[in-house]
PDB file of C-alpha atoms in Angstrom:
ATOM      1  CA  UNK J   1      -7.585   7.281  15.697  1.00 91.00           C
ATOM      2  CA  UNK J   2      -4.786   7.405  12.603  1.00 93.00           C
ATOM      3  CA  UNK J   3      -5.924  10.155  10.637  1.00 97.00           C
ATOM      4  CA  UNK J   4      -4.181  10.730   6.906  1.00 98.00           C
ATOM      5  CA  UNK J   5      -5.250  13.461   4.575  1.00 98.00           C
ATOM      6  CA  UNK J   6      -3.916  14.017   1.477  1.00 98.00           C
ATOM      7  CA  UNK J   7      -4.007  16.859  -0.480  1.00 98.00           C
ATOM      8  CA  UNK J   8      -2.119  19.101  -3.483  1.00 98.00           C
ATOM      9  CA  UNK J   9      -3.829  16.888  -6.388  1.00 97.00           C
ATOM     10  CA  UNK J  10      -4.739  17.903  -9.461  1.00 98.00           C
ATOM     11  CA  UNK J  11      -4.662  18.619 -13.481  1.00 98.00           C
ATOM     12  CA  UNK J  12      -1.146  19.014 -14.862  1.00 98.00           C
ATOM     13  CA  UNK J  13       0.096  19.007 -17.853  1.00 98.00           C
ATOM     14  CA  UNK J  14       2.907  16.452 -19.287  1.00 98.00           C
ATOM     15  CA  UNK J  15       6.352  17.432 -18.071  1.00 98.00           C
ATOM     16  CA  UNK J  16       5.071  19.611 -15.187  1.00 98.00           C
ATOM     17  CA  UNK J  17       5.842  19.606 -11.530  1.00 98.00           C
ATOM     18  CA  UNK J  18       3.341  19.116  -8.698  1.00 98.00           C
ATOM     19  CA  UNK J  19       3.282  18.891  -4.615  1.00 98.00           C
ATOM     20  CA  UNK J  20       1.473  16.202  -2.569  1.00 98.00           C
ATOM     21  CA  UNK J  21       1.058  16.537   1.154  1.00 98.00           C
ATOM     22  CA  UNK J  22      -0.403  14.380   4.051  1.00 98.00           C
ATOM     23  CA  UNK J  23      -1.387  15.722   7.008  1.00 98.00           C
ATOM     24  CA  UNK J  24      -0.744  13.031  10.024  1.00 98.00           C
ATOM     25  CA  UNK J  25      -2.832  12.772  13.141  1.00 98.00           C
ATOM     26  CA  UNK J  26      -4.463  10.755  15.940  1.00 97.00           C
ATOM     27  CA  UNK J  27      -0.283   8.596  16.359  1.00 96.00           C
ATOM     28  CA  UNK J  28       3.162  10.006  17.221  1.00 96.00           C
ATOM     29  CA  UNK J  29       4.249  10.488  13.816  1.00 97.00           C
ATOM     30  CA  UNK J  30       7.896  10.988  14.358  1.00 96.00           C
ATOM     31  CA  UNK J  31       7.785   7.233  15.287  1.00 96.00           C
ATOM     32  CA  UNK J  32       6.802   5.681  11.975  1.00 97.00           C
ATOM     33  CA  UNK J  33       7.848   5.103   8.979  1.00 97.00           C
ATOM     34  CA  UNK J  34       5.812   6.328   6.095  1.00 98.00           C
ATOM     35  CA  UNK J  35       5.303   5.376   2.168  1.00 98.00           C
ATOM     36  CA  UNK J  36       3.144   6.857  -1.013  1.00 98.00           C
ATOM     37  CA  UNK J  37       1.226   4.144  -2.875  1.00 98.00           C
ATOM     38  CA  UNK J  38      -0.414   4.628  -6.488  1.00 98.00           C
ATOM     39  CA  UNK J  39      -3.613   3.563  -7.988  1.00 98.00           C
ATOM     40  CA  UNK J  40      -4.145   4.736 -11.734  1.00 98.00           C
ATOM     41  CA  UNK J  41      -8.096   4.126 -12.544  1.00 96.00           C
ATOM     42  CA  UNK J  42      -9.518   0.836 -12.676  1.00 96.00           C
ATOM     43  CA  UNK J  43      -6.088  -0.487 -12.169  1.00 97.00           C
ATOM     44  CA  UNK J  44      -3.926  -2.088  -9.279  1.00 97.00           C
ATOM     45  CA  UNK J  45      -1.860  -0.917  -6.362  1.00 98.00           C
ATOM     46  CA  UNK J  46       1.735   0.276  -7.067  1.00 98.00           C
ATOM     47  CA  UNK J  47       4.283   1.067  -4.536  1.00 98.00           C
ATOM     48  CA  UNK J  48       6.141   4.540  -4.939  1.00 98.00           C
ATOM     49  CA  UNK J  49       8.720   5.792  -2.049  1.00 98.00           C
ATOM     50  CA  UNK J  50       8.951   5.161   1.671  1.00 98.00           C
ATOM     51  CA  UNK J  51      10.947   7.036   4.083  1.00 98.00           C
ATOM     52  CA  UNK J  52      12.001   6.173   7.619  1.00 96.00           C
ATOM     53  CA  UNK J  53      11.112   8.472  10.673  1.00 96.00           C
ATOM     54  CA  UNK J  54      13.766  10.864  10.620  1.00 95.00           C
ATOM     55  CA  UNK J  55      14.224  10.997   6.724  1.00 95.00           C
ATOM     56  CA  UNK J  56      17.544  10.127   6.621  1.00 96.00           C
ATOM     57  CA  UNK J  57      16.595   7.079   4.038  1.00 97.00           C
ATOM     58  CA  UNK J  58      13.943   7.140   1.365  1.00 98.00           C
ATOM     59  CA  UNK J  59      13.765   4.503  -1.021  1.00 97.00           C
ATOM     60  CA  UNK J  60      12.095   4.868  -4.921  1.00 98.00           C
ATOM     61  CA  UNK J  61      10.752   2.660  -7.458  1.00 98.00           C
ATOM     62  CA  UNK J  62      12.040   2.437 -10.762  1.00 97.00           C
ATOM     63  CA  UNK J  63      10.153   4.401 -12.296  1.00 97.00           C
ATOM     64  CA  UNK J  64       9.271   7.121 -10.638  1.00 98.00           C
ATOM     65  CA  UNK J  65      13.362   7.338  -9.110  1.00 98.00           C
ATOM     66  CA  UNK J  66      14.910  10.765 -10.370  1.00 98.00           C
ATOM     67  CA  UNK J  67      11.743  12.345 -10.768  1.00 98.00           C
ATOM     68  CA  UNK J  68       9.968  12.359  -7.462  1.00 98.00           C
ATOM     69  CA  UNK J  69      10.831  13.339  -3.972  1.00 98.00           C
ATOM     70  CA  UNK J  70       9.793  12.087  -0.667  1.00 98.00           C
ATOM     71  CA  UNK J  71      10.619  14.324   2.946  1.00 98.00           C
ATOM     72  CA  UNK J  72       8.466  14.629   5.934  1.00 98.00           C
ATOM     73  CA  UNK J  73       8.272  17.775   8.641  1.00 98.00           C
ATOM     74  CA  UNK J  74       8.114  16.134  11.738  1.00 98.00           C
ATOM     75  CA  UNK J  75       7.684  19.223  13.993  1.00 98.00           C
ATOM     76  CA  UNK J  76       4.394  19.550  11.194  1.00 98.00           C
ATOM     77  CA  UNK J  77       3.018  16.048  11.176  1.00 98.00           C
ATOM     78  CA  UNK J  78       3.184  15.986   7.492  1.00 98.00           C
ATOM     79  CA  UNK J  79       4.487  14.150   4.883  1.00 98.00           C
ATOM     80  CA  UNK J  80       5.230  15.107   1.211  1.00 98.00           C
ATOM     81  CA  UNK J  81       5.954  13.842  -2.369  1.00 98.00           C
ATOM     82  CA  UNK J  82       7.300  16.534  -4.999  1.00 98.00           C
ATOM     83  CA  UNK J  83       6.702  15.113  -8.201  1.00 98.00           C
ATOM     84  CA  UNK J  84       8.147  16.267 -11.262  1.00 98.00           C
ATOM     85  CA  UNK J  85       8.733  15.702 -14.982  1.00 98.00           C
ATOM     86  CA  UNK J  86       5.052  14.321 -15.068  1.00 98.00           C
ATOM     87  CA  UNK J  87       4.424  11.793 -17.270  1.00 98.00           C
ATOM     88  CA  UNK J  88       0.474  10.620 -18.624  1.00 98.00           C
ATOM     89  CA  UNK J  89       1.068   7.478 -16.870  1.00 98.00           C
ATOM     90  CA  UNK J  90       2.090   9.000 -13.638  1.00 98.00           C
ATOM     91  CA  UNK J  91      -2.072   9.704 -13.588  1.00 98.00           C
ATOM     92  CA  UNK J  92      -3.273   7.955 -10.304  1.00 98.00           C
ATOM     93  CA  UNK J  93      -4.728   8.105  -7.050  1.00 98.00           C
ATOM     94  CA  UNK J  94      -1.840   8.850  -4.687  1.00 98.00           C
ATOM     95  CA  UNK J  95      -2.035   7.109  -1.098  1.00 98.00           C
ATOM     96  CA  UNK J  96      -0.148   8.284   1.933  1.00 98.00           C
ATOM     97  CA  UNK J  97       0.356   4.988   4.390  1.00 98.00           C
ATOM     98  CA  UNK J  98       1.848   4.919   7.443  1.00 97.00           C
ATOM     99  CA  UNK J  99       3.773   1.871   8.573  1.00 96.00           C
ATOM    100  CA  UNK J 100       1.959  -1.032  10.311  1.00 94.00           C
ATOM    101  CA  UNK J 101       3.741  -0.398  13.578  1.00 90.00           C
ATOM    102  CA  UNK J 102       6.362   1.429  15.662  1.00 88.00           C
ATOM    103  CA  UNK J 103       9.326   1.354  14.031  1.00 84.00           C
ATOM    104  CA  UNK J 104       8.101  -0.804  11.375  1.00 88.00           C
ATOM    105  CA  UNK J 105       8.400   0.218   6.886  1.00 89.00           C
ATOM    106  CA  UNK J 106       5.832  -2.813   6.206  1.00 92.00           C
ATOM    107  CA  UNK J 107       2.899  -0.919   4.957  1.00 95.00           C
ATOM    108  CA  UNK J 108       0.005  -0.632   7.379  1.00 94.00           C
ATOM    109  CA  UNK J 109      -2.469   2.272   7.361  1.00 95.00           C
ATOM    110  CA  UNK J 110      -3.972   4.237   4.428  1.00 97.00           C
ATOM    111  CA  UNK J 111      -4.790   7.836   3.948  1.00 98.00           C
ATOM    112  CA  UNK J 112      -8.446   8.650   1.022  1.00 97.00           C
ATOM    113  CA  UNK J 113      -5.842   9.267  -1.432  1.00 98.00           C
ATOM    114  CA  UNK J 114      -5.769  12.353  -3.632  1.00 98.00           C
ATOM    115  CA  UNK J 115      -5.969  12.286  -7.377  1.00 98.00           C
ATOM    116  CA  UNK J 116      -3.609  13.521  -9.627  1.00 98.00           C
ATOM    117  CA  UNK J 117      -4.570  14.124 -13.867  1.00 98.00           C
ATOM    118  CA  UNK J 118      -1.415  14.459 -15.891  1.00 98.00           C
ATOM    119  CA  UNK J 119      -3.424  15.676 -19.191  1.00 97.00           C
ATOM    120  CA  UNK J 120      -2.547  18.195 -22.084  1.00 95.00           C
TER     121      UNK J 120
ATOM    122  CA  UNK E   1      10.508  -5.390 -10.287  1.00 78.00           C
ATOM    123  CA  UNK E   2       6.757  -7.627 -11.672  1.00 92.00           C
ATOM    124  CA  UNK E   3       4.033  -7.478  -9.797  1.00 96.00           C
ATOM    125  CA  UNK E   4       3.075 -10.531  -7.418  1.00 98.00           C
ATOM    126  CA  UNK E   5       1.097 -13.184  -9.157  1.00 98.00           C
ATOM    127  CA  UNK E   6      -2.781 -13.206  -7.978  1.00 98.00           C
ATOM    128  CA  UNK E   7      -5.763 -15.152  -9.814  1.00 98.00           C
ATOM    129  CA  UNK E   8      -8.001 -12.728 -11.383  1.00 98.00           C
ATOM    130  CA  UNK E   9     -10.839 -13.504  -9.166  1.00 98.00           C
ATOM    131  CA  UNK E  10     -12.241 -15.915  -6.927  1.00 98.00           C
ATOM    132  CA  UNK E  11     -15.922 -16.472  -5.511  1.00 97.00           C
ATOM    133  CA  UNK E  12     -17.557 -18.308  -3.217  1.00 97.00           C
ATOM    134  CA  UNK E  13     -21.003 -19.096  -1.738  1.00 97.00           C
ATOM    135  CA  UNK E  14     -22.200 -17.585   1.914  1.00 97.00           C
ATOM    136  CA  UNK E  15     -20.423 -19.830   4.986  1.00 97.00           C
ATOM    137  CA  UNK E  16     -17.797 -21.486   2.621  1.00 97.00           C
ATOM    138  CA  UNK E  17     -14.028 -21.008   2.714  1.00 98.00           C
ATOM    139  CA  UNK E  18     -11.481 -19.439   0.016  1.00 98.00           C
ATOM    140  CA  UNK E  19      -8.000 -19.036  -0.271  1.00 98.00           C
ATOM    141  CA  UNK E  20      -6.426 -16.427  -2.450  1.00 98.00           C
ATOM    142  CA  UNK E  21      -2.708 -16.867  -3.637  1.00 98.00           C
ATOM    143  CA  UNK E  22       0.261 -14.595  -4.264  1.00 98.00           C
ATOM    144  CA  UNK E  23       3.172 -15.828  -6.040  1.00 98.00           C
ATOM    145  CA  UNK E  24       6.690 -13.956  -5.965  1.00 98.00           C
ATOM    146  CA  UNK E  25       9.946 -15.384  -6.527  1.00 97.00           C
ATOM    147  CA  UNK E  26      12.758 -15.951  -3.727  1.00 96.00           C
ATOM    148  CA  UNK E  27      13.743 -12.449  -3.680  1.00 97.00           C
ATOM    149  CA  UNK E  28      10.152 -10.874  -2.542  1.00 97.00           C
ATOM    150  CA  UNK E  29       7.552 -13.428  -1.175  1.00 97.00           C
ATOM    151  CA  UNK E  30       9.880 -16.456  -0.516  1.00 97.00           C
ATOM    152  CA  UNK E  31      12.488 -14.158   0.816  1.00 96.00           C
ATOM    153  CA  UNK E  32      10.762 -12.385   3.929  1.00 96.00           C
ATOM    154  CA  UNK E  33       8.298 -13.471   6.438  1.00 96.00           C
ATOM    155  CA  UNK E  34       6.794  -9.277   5.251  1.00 96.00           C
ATOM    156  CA  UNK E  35       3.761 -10.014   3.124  1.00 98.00           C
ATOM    157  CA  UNK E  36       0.847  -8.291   4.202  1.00 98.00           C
ATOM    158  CA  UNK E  37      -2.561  -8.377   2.351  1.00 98.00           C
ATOM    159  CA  UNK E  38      -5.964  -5.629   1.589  1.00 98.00           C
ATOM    160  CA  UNK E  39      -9.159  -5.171   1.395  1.00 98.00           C
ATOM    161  CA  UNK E  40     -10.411  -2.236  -0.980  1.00 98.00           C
ATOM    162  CA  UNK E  41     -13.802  -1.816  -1.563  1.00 97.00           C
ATOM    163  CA  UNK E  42     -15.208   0.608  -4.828  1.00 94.00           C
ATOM    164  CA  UNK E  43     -14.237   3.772  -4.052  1.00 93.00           C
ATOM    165  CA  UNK E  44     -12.341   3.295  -1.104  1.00 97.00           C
ATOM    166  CA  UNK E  45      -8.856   3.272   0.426  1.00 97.00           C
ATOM    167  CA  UNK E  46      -7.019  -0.221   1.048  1.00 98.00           C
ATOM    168  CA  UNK E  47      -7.924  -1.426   4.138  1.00 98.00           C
ATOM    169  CA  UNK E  48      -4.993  -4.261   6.413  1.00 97.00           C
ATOM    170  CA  UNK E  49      -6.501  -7.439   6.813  1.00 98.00           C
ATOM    171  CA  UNK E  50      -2.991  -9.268   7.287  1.00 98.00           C
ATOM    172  CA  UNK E  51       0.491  -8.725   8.331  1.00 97.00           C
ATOM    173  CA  UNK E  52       4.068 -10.489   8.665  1.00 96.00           C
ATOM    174  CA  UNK E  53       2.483 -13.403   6.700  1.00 97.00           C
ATOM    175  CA  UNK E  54      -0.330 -14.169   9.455  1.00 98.00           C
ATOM    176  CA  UNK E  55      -0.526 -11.274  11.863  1.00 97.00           C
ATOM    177  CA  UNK E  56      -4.202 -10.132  12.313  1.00 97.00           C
ATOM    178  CA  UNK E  57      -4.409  -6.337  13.433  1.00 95.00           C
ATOM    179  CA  UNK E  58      -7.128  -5.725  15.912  1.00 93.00           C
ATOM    180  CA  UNK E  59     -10.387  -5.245  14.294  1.00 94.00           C
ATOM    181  CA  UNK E  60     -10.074  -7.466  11.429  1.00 97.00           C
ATOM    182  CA  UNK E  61     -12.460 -10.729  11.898  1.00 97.00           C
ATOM    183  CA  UNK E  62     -10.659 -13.734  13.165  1.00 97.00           C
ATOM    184  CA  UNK E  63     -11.941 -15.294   9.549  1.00 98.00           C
ATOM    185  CA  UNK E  64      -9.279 -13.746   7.940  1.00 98.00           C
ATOM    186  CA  UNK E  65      -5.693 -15.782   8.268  1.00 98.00           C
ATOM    187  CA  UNK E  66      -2.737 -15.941   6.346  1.00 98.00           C
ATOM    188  CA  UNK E  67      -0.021 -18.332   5.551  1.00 98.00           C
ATOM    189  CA  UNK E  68       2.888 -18.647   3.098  1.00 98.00           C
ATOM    190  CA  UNK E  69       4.963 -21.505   1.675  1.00 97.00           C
ATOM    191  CA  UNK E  70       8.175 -21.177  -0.605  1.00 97.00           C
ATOM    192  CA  UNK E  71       7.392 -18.026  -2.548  1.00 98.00           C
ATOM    193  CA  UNK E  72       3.249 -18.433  -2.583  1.00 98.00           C
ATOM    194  CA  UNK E  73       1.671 -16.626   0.057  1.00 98.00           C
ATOM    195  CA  UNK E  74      -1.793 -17.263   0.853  1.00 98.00           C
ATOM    196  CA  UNK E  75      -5.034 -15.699   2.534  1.00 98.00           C
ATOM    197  CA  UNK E  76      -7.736 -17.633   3.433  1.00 98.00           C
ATOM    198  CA  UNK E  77     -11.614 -16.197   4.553  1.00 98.00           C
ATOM    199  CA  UNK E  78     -13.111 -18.596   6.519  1.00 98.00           C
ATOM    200  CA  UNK E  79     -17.410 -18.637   7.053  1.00 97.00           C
ATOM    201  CA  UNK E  80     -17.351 -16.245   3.960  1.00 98.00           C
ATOM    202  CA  UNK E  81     -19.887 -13.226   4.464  1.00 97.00           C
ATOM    203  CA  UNK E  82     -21.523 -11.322   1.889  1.00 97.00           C
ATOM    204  CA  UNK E  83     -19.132  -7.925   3.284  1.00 96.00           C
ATOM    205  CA  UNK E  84     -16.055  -9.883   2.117  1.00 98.00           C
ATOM    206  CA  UNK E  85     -16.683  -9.064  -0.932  1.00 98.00           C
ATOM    207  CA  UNK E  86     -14.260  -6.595  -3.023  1.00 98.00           C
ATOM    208  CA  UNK E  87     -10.716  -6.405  -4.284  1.00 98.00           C
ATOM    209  CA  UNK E  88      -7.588  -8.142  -2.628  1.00 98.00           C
ATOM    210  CA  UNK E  89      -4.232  -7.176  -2.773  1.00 98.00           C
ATOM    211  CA  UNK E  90      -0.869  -8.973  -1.582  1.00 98.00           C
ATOM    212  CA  UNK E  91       2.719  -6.693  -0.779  1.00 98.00           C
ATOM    213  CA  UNK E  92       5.693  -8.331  -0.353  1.00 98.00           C
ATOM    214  CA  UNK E  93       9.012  -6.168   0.454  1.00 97.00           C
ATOM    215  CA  UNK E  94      11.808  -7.270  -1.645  1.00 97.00           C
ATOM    216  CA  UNK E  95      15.332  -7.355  -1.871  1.00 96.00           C
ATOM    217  CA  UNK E  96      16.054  -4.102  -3.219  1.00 95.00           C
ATOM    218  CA  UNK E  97      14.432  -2.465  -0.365  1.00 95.00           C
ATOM    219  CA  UNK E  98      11.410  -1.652  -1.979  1.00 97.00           C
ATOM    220  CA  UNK E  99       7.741  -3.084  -1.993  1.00 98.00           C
ATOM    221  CA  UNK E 100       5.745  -4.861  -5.085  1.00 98.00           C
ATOM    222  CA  UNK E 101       2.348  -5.265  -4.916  1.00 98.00           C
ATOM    223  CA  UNK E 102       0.203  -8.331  -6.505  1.00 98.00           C
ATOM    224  CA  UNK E 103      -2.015  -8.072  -9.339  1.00 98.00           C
ATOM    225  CA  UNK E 104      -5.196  -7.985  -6.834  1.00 98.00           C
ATOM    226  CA  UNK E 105      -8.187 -10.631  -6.610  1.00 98.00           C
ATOM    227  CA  UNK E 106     -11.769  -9.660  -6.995  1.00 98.00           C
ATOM    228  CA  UNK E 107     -13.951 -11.916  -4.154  1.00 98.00           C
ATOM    229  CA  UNK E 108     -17.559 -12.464  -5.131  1.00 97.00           C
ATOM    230  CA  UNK E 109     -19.739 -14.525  -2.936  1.00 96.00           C
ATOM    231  CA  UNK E 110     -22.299 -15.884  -5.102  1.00 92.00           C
TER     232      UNK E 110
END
């Protein structure tokens, strides 16, 4: 079973720095290519990064390019996003997804998500 | 880079059939045969319901099919159950080699 936990949420204040990580199991995670997806509350879904399945491209939005950082640790199953500069409207529900299939970037399965407050 | 074009919300009664639309432009939707769509439920984490414009993954309900046409994709729920119900979101990869979601449909079955 694909099994994606996030974790390294929180309260930070504007302009500070913070780490996500996702913890992969249950799939060969070397094989696929992974993204992070936001949700701020009571609002829609908004694509962040993606990176393929050795790292060697990552791709940004707008408005988050600059500022945050996707890698992955293969040999640990586990995916990151260093985020920094925090803005307020950076606040959101951060989702790690795995790609739909071997090989594939189109996004497939979701981690619960992990919530991060950028608050003064 | 907008945000795919979605109606707001869309309802239906028990048994019936709906269609929810997503409209990019040529450089998203129209572009690639790569829009998928999602279920999220209160609370919850997105869930696949569609892939590659009309690939089901295994689990979802055969009820569940997709199409597209020009740069309006579409996802239909056939025999509409009361479960269906919740928020719907299209994803389209795009020509910069990034991903835009839609604006997301709330289903109601009345």
């Amino acid at each position: 079973e694909v099994q994606l936990v996030e974790s390294g949420g929180g309260l930070v204040q504007p302009g500070g720095s913070l780490r996500l990580s996702c913890a992969a199991s249950g799939f060969t995670f070397s094989s696929y290519w992974m993204h992070w997806v936001r949700q701020a509350p009571g609002k829609g879904l908004v694509w962040v990064s993606r990176i393929d399945t050795d790292g060697s491209i990552t791709t940004y939005a707008d408005s988050v390019k600059g500022r945050f950082t996707i890698w992955r640790e293969n040999a640990k199953n586990t995916l990151y996003l260093q985020m920094n500069s925090l803005r307020v409207e950076d606040t959101a529900v951060y989702y790690c997804v795995r790609g739909v299939e071997y090989g594939s970037s189109r996004i497939g399965y979701w981690g619960q998500g992990t919530l991060v407050t950028v608050s003064s | 880079q907008s945000a795919l074009t979605q109606p707001a919300s869309v309802s239906g009664s028990p048994g019936q059939s709906i269609t929810i639309s997503c409209t990019g432009t040529s450089s998203d939707v129209g572009g690639y045969n790569y829009v998928s769509w999602y279920q999220q439920n209160p609370g919850k984490a997105p869930k696949l319901m569609i892939y590659d414009v009309s690939n089901r993954p295994s689990g979802v309900s055969y009820r569940f099919s997709g199409s597209k046409s020009g740069n309006t994709a579409s996802l239909t729920i056939s025999g509409l159950q009361a479960e269906d119900e919740g928020d719907y979101y299209c994803c389209s990869y795009t020509s910069t080699t990034t991903y835009v979601f839609g604006t997301g449909t709330k289903v109601t079955v009345v």
